[in-house]
mmCIF file of C-alpha atoms in Angstrom:
data_model
loop_
_atom_site.group_PDB
_atom_site.id
_atom_site.type_symbol
_atom_site.label_atom_id
_atom_site.label_comp_id
_atom_site.label_asym_id
_atom_site.label_seq_id
_atom_site.Cartn_x
_atom_site.Cartn_y
_atom_site.Cartn_z
ATOM 1 C CA MET A 13 22.019 26.972 -126.418
ATOM 2 C CA THR A 14 20.151 24.284 -124.535
ATOM 3 C CA LYS A 15 21.886 23.134 -121.411
ATOM 4 C CA ILE A 16 21.738 19.403 -120.751
ATOM 5 C CA ILE A 17 22.145 18.064 -117.275
ATOM 6 C CA GLY A 18 23.486 14.543 -117.393
ATOM 7 C CA ILE A 19 26.242 12.518 -119.002
ATOM 8 C CA HIS A 20 26.933 15.188 -121.652
ATOM 9 C CA ALA A 21 27.036 18.151 -119.289
ATOM 10 C CA GLY A 22 30.691 17.990 -118.299
ATOM 11 C CA LEU A 23 32.384 18.469 -114.965
ATOM 12 C CA PRO A 24 30.911 21.841 -113.886
ATOM 13 C CA ALA A 25 27.339 20.612 -114.386
ATOM 14 C CA THR A 26 28.124 17.411 -112.523
ATOM 15 C CA SER A 27 29.525 19.457 -109.636
ATOM 16 C CA ASP A 28 26.379 21.591 -109.606
ATOM 17 C CA GLU A 29 24.245 18.454 -109.634
ATOM 18 C CA THR A 30 26.075 16.998 -106.659
ATOM 19 C CA ARG A 31 25.895 20.224 -104.674
ATOM 20 C CA GLY A 32 22.230 20.633 -105.556
ATOM 21 C CA MET A 33 21.461 17.068 -104.526
ATOM 22 C CA LEU A 34 23.244 17.521 -101.178
ATOM 23 C CA LEU A 35 21.426 20.780 -100.475
ATOM 24 C CA GLY A 36 18.155 19.142 -101.485
ATOM 25 C CA LEU A 37 18.878 16.179 -99.219
ATOM 26 C CA ALA A 38 19.426 18.541 -96.277
ATOM 27 C CA GLY A 39 16.055 20.129 -97.000
ATOM 28 C CA VAL A 40 14.382 16.738 -97.301
ATOM 29 C CA ALA A 41 15.886 15.625 -93.987
ATOM 30 C CA ILE A 42 14.271 18.657 -92.334
ATOM 31 C CA PHE A 43 10.961 18.168 -94.160
ATOM 32 C CA SER A 44 10.900 14.464 -93.297
ATOM 33 C CA LEU A 45 10.001 15.286 -89.690
ATOM 34 C CA THR A 46 7.156 17.613 -90.693
ATOM 35 C CA LEU A 47 4.440 14.943 -90.574
ATOM 36 C CA PRO A 48 5.470 13.415 -87.215
ATOM 37 C CA PHE A 49 5.658 16.843 -85.589
ATOM 38 C CA THR A 50 2.418 17.955 -87.259
ATOM 39 C CA ARG A 51 0.751 14.813 -85.933
ATOM 40 C CA MET A 52 2.163 15.651 -82.516
ATOM 41 C CA ALA A 53 0.860 19.230 -82.741
ATOM 42 C CA VAL A 54 -2.696 18.440 -83.885
ATOM 43 C CA THR A 55 -3.252 16.013 -81.023
ATOM 44 C CA GLY A 56 -3.566 19.042 -78.739
ATOM 45 C CA LEU A 57 -4.016 22.047 -81.046
ATOM 46 C CA ASP A 58 -6.591 22.933 -83.684
ATOM 47 C CA PRO A 59 -5.410 21.937 -87.217
ATOM 48 C CA ALA A 60 -6.191 25.403 -88.596
ATOM 49 C CA PHE A 61 -4.076 27.009 -85.884
ATOM 50 C CA VAL A 62 -1.200 24.586 -86.544
ATOM 51 C CA ALA A 63 -1.318 25.058 -90.320
ATOM 52 C CA LEU A 64 -1.723 28.820 -90.471
ATOM 53 C CA GLY A 65 -0.131 29.781 -87.169
ATOM 54 C CA ARG A 66 3.158 28.273 -88.235
ATOM 55 C CA ALA A 67 3.045 30.438 -91.367
ATOM 56 C CA LEU A 68 2.751 33.554 -89.185
ATOM 57 C CA VAL A 69 5.706 32.512 -87.025
ATOM 58 C CA ALA A 70 7.771 31.829 -90.144
ATOM 59 C CA ALA A 71 6.654 35.148 -91.679
ATOM 60 C CA ALA A 72 8.013 36.976 -88.623
ATOM 61 C CA LEU A 73 11.341 35.166 -89.050
ATOM 62 C CA ALA A 74 11.282 35.994 -92.761
ATOM 63 C CA ALA A 75 10.782 39.697 -92.032
ATOM 64 C CA ILE A 76 13.774 39.659 -89.693
ATOM 65 C CA TRP A 77 15.943 37.886 -92.278
ATOM 66 C CA LEU A 78 14.961 40.231 -95.120
ATOM 67 C CA ARG A 79 15.624 43.252 -92.903
ATOM 68 C CA TRP A 80 18.998 41.861 -91.880
ATOM 69 C CA LYS A 81 19.990 41.201 -95.508
ATOM 70 C CA ARG A 82 18.421 44.462 -96.734
ATOM 71 C CA ALA A 83 16.848 42.473 -99.539
ATOM 72 C CA PRO A 84 15.135 44.480 -102.295
ATOM 73 C CA PRO A 85 11.421 43.940 -102.983
ATOM 74 C CA PRO A 86 10.670 41.201 -105.533
ATOM 75 C CA PRO A 87 10.121 42.323 -109.149
ATOM 76 C CA ARG A 88 6.551 42.541 -110.405
ATOM 77 C CA SER A 89 7.133 39.531 -112.667
ATOM 78 C CA ALA A 90 7.807 37.412 -109.579
ATOM 79 C CA LEU A 91 4.547 38.210 -107.789
ATOM 80 C CA LEU A 92 2.402 35.540 -109.488
ATOM 81 C CA PRO A 93 4.981 32.745 -108.977
ATOM 82 C CA LEU A 94 5.384 33.867 -105.358
ATOM 83 C CA ALA A 95 1.610 33.692 -104.952
ATOM 84 C CA MET A 96 1.756 30.082 -106.204
ATOM 85 C CA VAL A 97 4.484 29.304 -103.672
ATOM 86 C CA SER A 98 2.298 30.829 -100.950
ATOM 87 C CA LEU A 99 -0.765 28.872 -102.071
ATOM 88 C CA GLY A 100 1.070 25.569 -102.288
ATOM 89 C CA CYS A 101 3.739 25.612 -99.576
ATOM 90 C CA VAL A 102 2.583 28.212 -97.058
ATOM 91 C CA ILE A 103 -1.180 27.579 -96.963
ATOM 92 C CA GLY A 104 -2.339 24.531 -98.955
ATOM 93 C CA PHE A 105 0.048 21.768 -97.917
ATOM 94 C CA PRO A 106 0.197 22.670 -94.196
ATOM 95 C CA TRP A 107 -3.573 23.092 -93.889
ATOM 96 C CA LEU A 108 -4.607 19.920 -95.698
ATOM 97 C CA THR A 109 -1.998 17.741 -94.015
ATOM 98 C CA SER A 110 -2.951 19.110 -90.585
ATOM 99 C CA ILE A 111 -6.569 18.076 -91.195
ATOM 100 C CA ALA A 112 -5.622 14.670 -92.605
ATOM 101 C CA LEU A 113 -3.237 13.865 -89.752
ATOM 102 C CA ARG A 114 -6.051 14.144 -87.228
ATOM 103 C CA THR A 115 -7.000 10.631 -88.349
ATOM 104 C CA LEU A 116 -3.997 9.346 -90.318
ATOM 105 C CA PRO A 117 -0.837 8.023 -88.663
ATOM 106 C CA ALA A 118 2.230 10.000 -89.695
ATOM 107 C CA SER A 119 3.755 6.809 -91.091
ATOM 108 C CA HIS A 120 0.807 6.367 -93.458
ATOM 109 C CA GLY A 121 0.840 9.984 -94.580
ATOM 110 C CA ALA A 122 4.564 9.714 -95.192
ATOM 111 C CA VAL A 123 4.255 7.227 -98.008
ATOM 112 C CA LEU A 124 1.596 9.324 -99.739
ATOM 113 C CA VAL A 125 3.986 12.257 -99.798
ATOM 114 C CA GLY A 126 6.306 9.993 -101.766
ATOM 115 C CA ILE A 127 4.678 11.018 -105.051
ATOM 116 C CA LEU A 128 5.902 14.611 -104.600
ATOM 117 C CA PRO A 129 8.962 14.155 -106.877
ATOM 118 C CA LEU A 130 6.836 13.097 -109.838
ATOM 119 C CA ALA A 131 4.269 15.814 -109.174
ATOM 120 C CA THR A 132 7.036 18.442 -108.936
ATOM 121 C CA ALA A 133 8.549 17.265 -112.225
ATOM 122 C CA VAL A 134 5.105 17.391 -113.888
ATOM 123 C CA PHE A 135 4.497 20.991 -112.810
ATOM 124 C CA SER A 136 8.018 21.968 -113.846
ATOM 125 C CA ALA A 137 7.486 20.440 -117.295
ATOM 126 C CA LEU A 138 4.030 22.037 -117.683
ATOM 127 C CA ARG A 139 5.499 25.441 -116.887
ATOM 128 C CA GLY A 140 8.205 24.883 -119.506
ATOM 129 C CA ASN A 141 11.075 25.074 -117.034
ATOM 130 C CA GLU A 142 12.629 21.711 -117.832
ATOM 131 C CA LYS A 143 12.221 18.817 -120.262
ATOM 132 C CA PRO A 144 12.967 15.464 -118.612
ATOM 133 C CA SER A 145 13.963 12.586 -120.874
ATOM 134 C CA PRO A 146 11.801 9.447 -121.278
ATOM 135 C CA GLY A 147 14.276 7.566 -119.110
ATOM 136 C CA PHE A 148 13.865 10.094 -116.331
ATOM 137 C CA TRP A 149 10.071 9.790 -116.510
ATOM 138 C CA ALA A 150 10.357 6.016 -116.404
ATOM 139 C CA MET A 151 12.430 6.161 -113.205
ATOM 140 C CA ALA A 152 10.084 8.741 -111.658
ATOM 141 C CA LEU A 153 7.033 6.620 -112.461
ATOM 142 C CA LEU A 154 8.737 3.490 -111.141
ATOM 143 C CA GLY A 155 9.624 5.211 -107.864
ATOM 144 C CA THR A 156 6.142 6.633 -107.525
ATOM 145 C CA GLY A 157 4.629 3.227 -108.242
ATOM 146 C CA LEU A 158 6.691 1.737 -105.426
ATOM 147 C CA VAL A 159 5.492 4.426 -103.018
ATOM 148 C CA ILE A 160 1.829 4.018 -104.012
ATOM 149 C CA ALA A 161 2.086 0.238 -103.677
ATOM 150 C CA PHE A 162 3.533 0.707 -100.218
ATOM 151 C CA ALA A 163 0.695 3.088 -99.289
ATOM 152 C CA LEU A 164 -1.972 0.689 -100.501
ATOM 153 C CA ARG A 165 -0.340 -2.179 -98.663
ATOM 154 C CA GLN A 166 -0.439 -0.236 -95.395
ATOM 155 C CA SER A 167 -4.026 0.974 -95.856
ATOM 156 C CA GLY A 168 -5.501 -2.411 -96.733
ATOM 157 C CA GLY A 169 -5.787 -1.858 -100.476
ATOM 158 C CA SER A 170 -7.971 1.273 -100.583
ATOM 159 C CA PHE A 171 -7.757 5.015 -100.053
ATOM 160 C CA HIS A 172 -9.906 7.079 -97.643
ATOM 161 C CA LEU A 173 -10.912 10.762 -97.417
ATOM 162 C CA ALA A 174 -7.783 11.628 -95.447
ATOM 163 C CA ASP A 175 -5.747 9.981 -98.218
ATOM 164 C CA LEU A 176 -7.405 12.251 -100.792
ATOM 165 C CA LEU A 177 -6.608 15.288 -98.652
ATOM 166 C CA MET A 178 -2.977 14.200 -98.578
ATOM 167 C CA PHE A 179 -2.889 13.806 -102.370
ATOM 168 C CA ALA A 180 -4.399 17.292 -102.789
ATOM 169 C CA ALA A 181 -1.766 18.618 -100.389
ATOM 170 C CA VAL A 182 0.945 16.951 -102.460
ATOM 171 C CA ALA A 183 -0.356 18.555 -105.671
ATOM 172 C CA LEU A 184 -0.303 22.018 -104.078
ATOM 173 C CA ALA A 185 3.161 21.478 -102.610
ATOM 174 C CA ALA A 186 4.476 20.335 -105.997
ATOM 175 C CA LEU A 187 3.168 23.533 -107.592
ATOM 176 C CA GLY A 188 4.897 25.600 -104.928
ATOM 177 C CA TYR A 189 8.131 23.623 -105.237
ATOM 178 C CA ALA A 190 8.291 23.971 -109.022
ATOM 179 C CA GLU A 191 7.585 27.714 -108.993
ATOM 180 C CA GLY A 192 9.906 28.333 -106.049
ATOM 181 C CA GLY A 193 12.726 26.327 -107.621
ATOM 182 C CA ARG A 194 12.444 28.356 -110.829
ATOM 183 C CA LEU A 195 12.417 31.688 -108.977
ATOM 184 C CA ALA A 196 15.363 30.644 -106.811
ATOM 185 C CA ARG A 197 17.641 30.726 -109.861
ATOM 186 C CA THR A 198 17.348 34.519 -110.003
ATOM 187 C CA MET A 199 16.168 35.541 -106.518
ATOM 188 C CA GLY A 200 17.867 32.976 -104.317
ATOM 189 C CA GLY A 201 16.046 30.323 -102.320
ATOM 190 C CA GLU A 202 16.080 32.350 -99.111
ATOM 191 C CA GLN A 203 14.332 35.338 -100.682
ATOM 192 C CA VAL A 204 11.762 33.133 -102.415
ATOM 193 C CA ILE A 205 10.404 31.562 -99.236
ATOM 194 C CA CYS A 206 10.757 34.790 -97.210
ATOM 195 C CA TRP A 207 8.774 36.889 -99.677
ATOM 196 C CA ALA A 208 6.196 34.120 -100.141
ATOM 197 C CA LEU A 209 5.673 34.060 -96.373
ATOM 198 C CA LEU A 210 5.381 37.846 -96.114
ATOM 199 C CA LEU A 211 2.987 38.106 -99.059
ATOM 200 C CA SER A 212 0.711 35.488 -97.500
ATOM 201 C CA ALA A 213 0.732 37.046 -94.021
ATOM 202 C CA PRO A 214 -2.083 39.605 -94.668
ATOM 203 C CA LEU A 215 -4.353 36.713 -95.689
ATOM 204 C CA VAL A 216 -3.175 34.252 -93.046
ATOM 205 C CA LEU A 217 -3.471 36.565 -90.028
ATOM 206 C CA PRO A 218 -7.260 37.164 -90.210
ATOM 207 C CA LEU A 219 -7.824 33.489 -91.013
ATOM 208 C CA VAL A 220 -5.899 32.458 -87.906
ATOM 209 C CA LEU A 221 -7.861 34.888 -85.751
ATOM 210 C CA TRP A 222 -11.212 33.802 -87.205
ATOM 211 C CA LEU A 223 -10.674 30.033 -87.226
ATOM 212 C CA SER A 224 -8.771 29.773 -83.947
ATOM 213 C CA TRP A 225 -10.705 32.271 -81.806
ATOM 214 C CA PRO A 226 -12.792 29.561 -80.057
ATOM 215 C CA HIS A 227 -9.583 27.779 -79.016
ATOM 216 C CA PHE A 228 -7.630 30.719 -77.587
ATOM 217 C CA GLY A 229 -8.731 29.835 -74.056
ATOM 218 C CA SER A 230 -7.153 26.406 -74.246
ATOM 219 C CA PHE A 231 -4.008 27.901 -75.807
ATOM 220 C CA ALA A 232 -3.648 30.321 -72.931
ATOM 221 C CA SER A 233 -4.112 27.609 -70.331
ATOM 222 C CA ALA A 234 -1.480 25.451 -72.051
ATOM 223 C CA SER A 235 -3.908 22.524 -71.983
ATOM 224 C CA ALA A 236 -2.561 21.400 -75.343
ATOM 225 C CA GLY A 237 0.499 19.935 -73.659
ATOM 226 C CA ALA A 238 4.242 20.358 -74.165
ATOM 227 C CA GLY A 239 4.354 17.808 -76.988
ATOM 228 C CA ALA A 240 1.815 19.724 -79.068
ATOM 229 C CA TRP A 241 3.712 22.983 -78.643
ATOM 230 C CA LEU A 242 7.012 21.259 -79.456
ATOM 231 C CA GLY A 243 5.480 19.958 -82.655
ATOM 232 C CA PHE A 244 4.152 23.426 -83.492
ATOM 233 C CA ALA A 245 7.563 24.988 -82.858
ATOM 234 C CA TYR A 246 9.309 22.524 -85.175
ATOM 235 C CA VAL A 247 6.922 22.944 -88.102
ATOM 236 C CA SER A 248 7.020 26.736 -87.670
ATOM 237 C CA VAL A 249 10.790 27.222 -87.558
ATOM 238 C CA PHE A 250 12.201 24.266 -89.489
ATOM 239 C CA SER A 251 9.495 22.955 -91.816
ATOM 240 C CA MET A 252 8.117 26.362 -92.785
ATOM 241 C CA PHE A 253 11.334 28.377 -92.839
ATOM 242 C CA ILE A 254 14.815 26.864 -92.514
ATOM 243 C CA GLY A 255 14.137 23.767 -94.635
ATOM 244 C CA PHE A 256 13.222 25.887 -97.658
ATOM 245 C CA PHE A 257 16.582 27.663 -97.554
ATOM 246 C CA PHE A 258 18.256 24.351 -98.417
ATOM 247 C CA TRP A 259 15.474 23.039 -100.653
ATOM 248 C CA TYR A 260 15.021 25.940 -103.066
ATOM 249 C CA ARG A 261 18.765 26.554 -103.266
ATOM 250 C CA GLY A 262 19.308 22.902 -104.129
ATOM 251 C CA MET A 263 16.723 22.993 -106.927
ATOM 252 C CA ALA A 264 18.179 26.226 -108.287
ATOM 253 C CA VAL A 265 21.659 24.700 -108.463
ATOM 254 C CA GLY A 266 20.915 21.111 -109.495
ATOM 255 C CA GLY A 267 17.612 21.400 -111.372
ATOM 256 C CA ILE A 268 14.013 21.109 -110.229
ATOM 257 C CA ALA A 269 13.175 17.697 -111.666
ATOM 258 C CA ARG A 270 16.443 16.012 -110.705
ATOM 259 C CA VAL A 271 16.807 17.378 -107.173
ATOM 260 C CA GLY A 272 13.086 16.773 -106.684
ATOM 261 C CA GLN A 273 13.805 13.057 -106.947
ATOM 262 C CA VAL A 274 15.621 13.239 -103.609
ATOM 263 C CA GLN A 275 12.151 13.465 -102.079
ATOM 264 C CA LEU A 276 11.639 9.796 -102.880
ATOM 265 C CA VAL A 277 13.614 8.969 -99.741
ATOM 266 C CA GLN A 278 11.540 11.342 -97.597
ATOM 267 C CA PRO A 279 8.765 8.846 -96.754
ATOM 268 C CA PHE A 280 11.252 6.455 -95.232
ATOM 269 C CA LEU A 281 13.036 9.140 -93.237
ATOM 270 C CA THR A 282 9.582 10.134 -92.002
ATOM 271 C CA LEU A 283 8.853 6.544 -90.992
ATOM 272 C CA VAL A 284 11.971 6.530 -88.839
ATOM 273 C CA GLY A 285 10.991 9.898 -87.357
ATOM 274 C CA ALA A 286 7.479 8.630 -86.606
ATOM 275 C CA ALA A 287 8.950 5.599 -84.863
ATOM 276 C CA ILE A 288 11.262 7.756 -82.733
ATOM 277 C CA PHE A 289 8.886 10.566 -81.785
ATOM 278 C CA LEU A 290 5.465 8.869 -81.967
ATOM 279 C CA ASP A 291 6.314 5.228 -81.224
ATOM 280 C CA GLU A 292 4.723 4.150 -84.514
ATOM 281 C CA PRO A 293 5.922 0.662 -85.505
ATOM 282 C CA LEU A 294 8.664 -0.008 -88.049
ATOM 283 C CA GLU A 295 8.499 -3.129 -90.195
ATOM 284 C CA LEU A 296 11.108 -4.939 -92.264
ATOM 285 C CA SER A 297 9.076 -4.252 -95.407
ATOM 286 C CA ASN A 298 9.613 -0.519 -94.832
ATOM 287 C CA PHE A 299 13.335 -0.936 -95.310
ATOM 288 C CA VAL A 300 12.869 -3.195 -98.342
ATOM 289 C CA PHE A 301 10.856 -0.464 -100.036
ATOM 290 C CA ALA A 302 13.380 2.145 -98.878
ATOM 291 C CA PHE A 303 16.278 0.378 -100.577
ATOM 292 C CA ALA A 304 14.211 -0.080 -103.747
ATOM 293 C CA VAL A 305 13.305 3.616 -103.879
ATOM 294 C CA ILE A 306 16.884 4.729 -103.228
ATOM 295 C CA ALA A 307 17.998 2.525 -106.127
ATOM 296 C CA VAL A 308 15.456 4.237 -108.381
ATOM 297 C CA VAL A 309 16.713 7.671 -107.275
ATOM 298 C CA ALA A 310 20.275 6.658 -108.124
ATOM 299 C CA ALA A 311 19.199 5.458 -111.576
ATOM 300 C CA GLY A 312 17.096 8.560 -112.217
ATOM 301 C CA ARG A 313 20.030 10.804 -111.388
ATOM 302 C CA LYS A 314 21.861 9.456 -114.442
ATOM 303 C CA MET A 315 19.046 10.337 -116.852
ATOM 304 C CA GLN A 316 19.150 13.529 -118.893
ATOM 305 C CA VAL A 317 17.063 16.591 -118.036
ATOM 306 C CA ARG A 318 17.113 19.528 -120.467
ATOM 307 C CA ARG A 319 16.990 22.938 -118.762
#
């Protein structure tokens, strides 16, 4: 029997929705600082090293966690979805954003990431995981339109190459989010990201050695600076590892499309983070858009999503 998340779902579903949204919000709060700390890292470290090196650090943490929990190997049916998680969340999004943030301010990149909720819902629907209602799509499109309008306003009415890299990164992340959220229902969010990290490690390790070899001298001399290494540490431990524990668990409990809408507030949390850590300016219009997007999230949460 089809399960409907929404006004007809009853109390247990509503409780699951709330818990899923809160878990998702915790993940989003962690992810919201990814761009400021990535920007901080790539000012002194090579983007390839930042993007792929953080995956290796997180893979080491994942191995420790899996060993501690004595987790069984993933079933064969999960290998392709895990590969998609690796492609989107472990390799694609970190690499492309690291390149883009060499030239883009973190505050500008933040608003482009705002279309992630819609992209995640699209991939979830294409994979047949969920069937959002027309009302849900309307709210998702409205929220995305607000974010795109904000991005265009900040960039002077046009997109640049770095913008296109960010959009490609968003598409890959959405694929990884949708597949990871689906797998988390049976495997658990922790195992999903841990196995995705471990499966990608044999590919990531030689890439890191090959692409970063010319820069090892500067790494050893610590010429990158403390700020760059702080940024690298954050994206390795929190963005690439701990944040996914909350995020995938939230989507497994509350639904991929619905919990994915929490990401609409991520650009504005990132703007605050960029102002605190990078001294990037905050404007009144930022908060106007923030309140508008939060209102859309609240409205979208009331729309039905068939699972």
